[in-house]
Amino acid sequence: MTAETELKIASEDPSQLEIITLLRDGEAHSAKLYPAESNHHMPLSALRASNVRFLVVRDASGRAVGTGALAINGDWAELKAMWVIPEARGFGVSKSILAALEAQGRCERVRTLRLETGVNNHAALGLYTRAGFKRCDPFGDYRPDPLSVFMQKDINSA
């Protein structure tokens, strides 16, 4: 991949074998960093729910290089399943996914985006901070966890 690689982002079914492989790679990465009770991945069935918008990023050859999901909960939504394959990192893929998810949230009249990530996910924390996310308290069904960082961003002020 190069910086000039054309990326295509679209809604896709996460149950495709190629996408399941990416999701499992993301889960395996998290499992290396954190104990099971500190990992909060959505199961495939939940990623296919009617309130979830699942996006796939493909490179110019059509290969899936990243994923991201927006789980809508009324006027707020949670970012989930953000994953970029290692060889595609550093080329703006995660920034593109995040921008597409924010745009989707605005279309869905979401006011606030929220997320949970791990304290050791430095690249993710940097991405979210640069995108305007601020740390917040646990939300939804989350409980305080010293290995988790909770963040949110208001995307519609009116």
Short mmCIF file of C-alpha atoms in Angstrom, two decimals:
data_model
loop_
_atom_site.label_atom_id
_atom_site.label_comp_id
_atom_site.label_asym_id
_atom_site.label_seq_id
_atom_site.Cartn_x
_atom_site.Cartn_y
_atom_site.Cartn_z
CA MET A 1 0.00 0.00 0.00
CA THR A 2 1.12 3.55 -0.65
CA ALA A 3 -0.14 6.93 0.49
CA GLU A 4 -1.70 7.35 -2.96
CA THR A 5 -3.72 4.12 -2.71
CA GLU A 6 -7.37 4.74 -3.46
CA LEU A 7 -9.60 3.61 -0.64
CA LYS A 8 -13.26 2.71 -0.96
CA ILE A 9 -15.47 2.68 2.12
CA ALA A 10 -18.89 1.04 2.01
CA SER A 11 -21.47 -0.68 4.18
CA GLU A 12 -20.98 -4.41 3.99
CA ASP A 13 -22.14 -7.55 5.74
CA PRO A 14 -19.57 -8.45 8.43
CA SER A 15 -20.29 -12.19 7.97
CA GLN A 16 -18.11 -12.41 4.84
CA LEU A 17 -15.18 -14.79 5.42
CA GLU A 18 -12.61 -12.09 4.58
CA ILE A 19 -14.21 -9.72 7.11
CA ILE A 20 -14.55 -12.38 9.81
CA THR A 21 -10.81 -12.94 9.46
CA LEU A 22 -10.11 -9.23 10.02
CA LEU A 23 -12.42 -9.14 13.05
CA ARG A 24 -10.72 -12.20 14.54
CA ASP A 25 -7.31 -10.62 13.97
CA GLY A 26 -8.46 -7.55 15.89
CA GLU A 27 -9.77 -9.71 18.72
CA ALA A 28 -6.50 -11.69 18.84
CA HIS A 29 -4.54 -8.44 19.02
CA SER A 30 -6.67 -7.28 21.97
CA ALA A 31 -6.27 -10.66 23.68
CA LYS A 32 -2.48 -10.20 23.62
CA LEU A 33 -2.80 -6.84 25.39
CA TYR A 34 -5.64 -7.35 27.88
CA PRO A 35 -7.40 -10.07 29.89
CA ALA A 36 -10.73 -11.33 28.56
CA GLU A 37 -12.77 -9.28 31.05
CA SER A 38 -11.22 -6.09 29.65
CA ASN A 39 -12.03 -6.89 26.01
CA HIS A 40 -15.38 -5.67 24.75
CA HIS A 41 -15.75 -6.91 21.18
CA MET A 42 -19.21 -7.24 19.67
CA PRO A 43 -20.11 -10.73 18.48
CA LEU A 44 -20.82 -11.16 14.78
CA SER A 45 -24.56 -11.42 15.40
CA ALA A 46 -24.55 -8.03 17.15
CA LEU A 47 -22.53 -6.45 14.31
CA ARG A 48 -25.34 -7.56 11.97
CA ALA A 49 -28.11 -6.01 14.11
CA SER A 50 -30.45 -3.42 12.61
CA ASN A 51 -29.01 -0.60 14.76
CA VAL A 52 -25.42 -1.22 13.59
CA ARG A 53 -23.81 0.34 10.54
CA PHE A 54 -20.80 -1.78 9.57
CA LEU A 55 -18.23 -0.28 7.20
CA VAL A 56 -15.39 -1.93 5.30
CA VAL A 57 -12.44 -0.14 3.76
CA ARG A 58 -11.01 -1.72 0.62
CA ASP A 59 -7.86 -0.80 -1.25
CA ALA A 60 -7.61 -0.30 -5.01
CA SER A 61 -7.35 -4.07 -5.56
CA GLY A 62 -10.55 -4.70 -3.59
CA ARG A 63 -8.83 -6.21 -0.58
CA ALA A 64 -10.43 -5.42 2.80
CA VAL A 65 -7.89 -3.44 4.83
CA GLY A 66 -10.05 -2.08 7.64
CA THR A 67 -13.37 -2.16 9.42
CA GLY A 68 -15.44 0.02 11.70
CA ALA A 69 -18.95 -0.02 13.08
CA LEU A 70 -21.42 2.40 14.58
CA ALA A 71 -23.86 0.94 17.12
CA ILE A 72 -26.73 3.42 17.35
CA ASN A 73 -28.42 3.89 20.73
CA GLY A 74 -30.92 6.71 20.25
CA ASP A 75 -29.15 10.07 20.20
CA TRP A 76 -25.72 8.54 20.81
CA ALA A 77 -23.71 5.81 19.10
CA GLU A 78 -20.72 3.71 20.01
CA LEU A 79 -17.76 3.11 17.72
CA LYS A 80 -16.95 -0.59 17.53
CA ALA A 81 -14.82 -3.01 15.49
CA MET A 82 -12.25 -0.41 14.47
CA TRP A 83 -9.44 -2.45 12.93
CA VAL A 84 -6.84 -1.85 10.24
CA ILE A 85 -4.59 -4.64 9.01
CA PRO A 86 -0.96 -4.05 10.03
CA GLU A 87 0.38 -3.56 6.48
CA ALA A 88 -2.20 -0.81 5.82
CA ARG A 89 -1.36 1.25 8.89
CA GLY A 90 0.17 4.67 8.48
CA PHE A 91 -1.74 5.45 5.28
CA GLY A 92 -4.79 7.18 6.75
CA VAL A 93 -7.10 4.17 6.72
CA SER A 94 -8.23 4.56 10.34
CA LYS A 95 -8.73 8.30 9.87
CA SER A 96 -10.88 7.56 6.79
CA ILE A 97 -12.98 4.99 8.67
CA LEU A 98 -13.48 7.37 11.58
CA ALA A 99 -14.55 10.21 9.26
CA ALA A 100 -17.02 7.91 7.48
CA LEU A 101 -18.47 6.72 10.79
CA GLU A 102 -18.86 10.32 11.99
CA ALA A 103 -20.63 11.22 8.74
CA GLN A 104 -22.91 8.19 9.15
CA GLY A 105 -23.68 9.28 12.69
CA ARG A 106 -24.67 12.74 11.51
CA CYS A 107 -26.96 11.21 8.87
CA GLU A 108 -28.57 9.11 11.61
CA ARG A 109 -29.07 12.24 13.77
CA VAL A 110 -26.68 10.98 16.41
CA ARG A 111 -25.52 13.75 18.75
CA THR A 112 -22.65 12.02 20.53
CA LEU A 113 -20.15 9.35 19.52
CA ARG A 114 -18.69 7.24 22.32
CA LEU A 115 -16.03 4.57 22.46
CA GLU A 116 -14.05 2.32 24.73
CA THR A 117 -10.46 1.41 23.99
CA GLY A 118 -7.55 0.07 25.97
CA VAL A 119 -4.96 2.08 27.85
CA ASN A 120 -2.18 0.48 25.78
CA ASN A 121 -3.76 1.26 22.38
CA HIS A 122 -1.59 4.34 21.92
CA ALA A 123 -2.23 4.71 18.19
CA ALA A 124 -6.00 4.54 18.73
CA LEU A 125 -5.86 7.00 21.62
CA GLY A 126 -3.85 9.40 19.46
CA LEU A 127 -6.30 9.05 16.55
CA TYR A 128 -9.33 9.71 18.72
CA THR A 129 -7.71 12.61 20.56
CA ARG A 130 -6.68 14.27 17.29
CA ALA A 131 -10.26 13.78 16.03
CA GLY A 132 -11.64 15.71 19.00
CA PHE A 133 -12.70 12.94 21.36
CA LYS A 134 -12.41 13.67 25.08
CA ARG A 135 -12.18 11.24 27.97
CA CYS A 136 -15.43 10.52 29.78
CA ASP A 137 -16.91 8.20 32.38
CA PRO A 138 -18.00 4.67 31.49
CA PHE A 139 -21.30 4.59 29.56
CA GLY A 140 -23.94 2.04 28.68
CA ASP A 141 -23.20 -1.32 30.29
CA TYR A 142 -19.51 -0.59 30.85
CA ARG A 143 -18.06 -0.54 34.34
CA PRO A 144 -14.90 1.25 35.46
CA ASP A 145 -11.82 -0.71 34.38
CA PRO A 146 -8.24 0.46 34.90
CA LEU A 147 -7.37 -1.01 31.47
CA SER A 148 -10.13 0.90 29.63
CA VAL A 149 -10.30 4.45 28.36
CA PHE A 150 -13.76 5.87 27.61
CA MET A 151 -14.08 8.79 25.21
CA GLN A 152 -16.83 10.79 23.53
CA LYS A 153 -17.33 13.52 20.98
CA ASP A 154 -20.35 15.69 20.27
CA ILE A 155 -20.95 15.67 16.51
CA ASN A 156 -24.21 17.63 16.30
CA SER A 157 -24.61 20.67 18.47
CA ALA A 158 -28.08 21.64 17.23
#
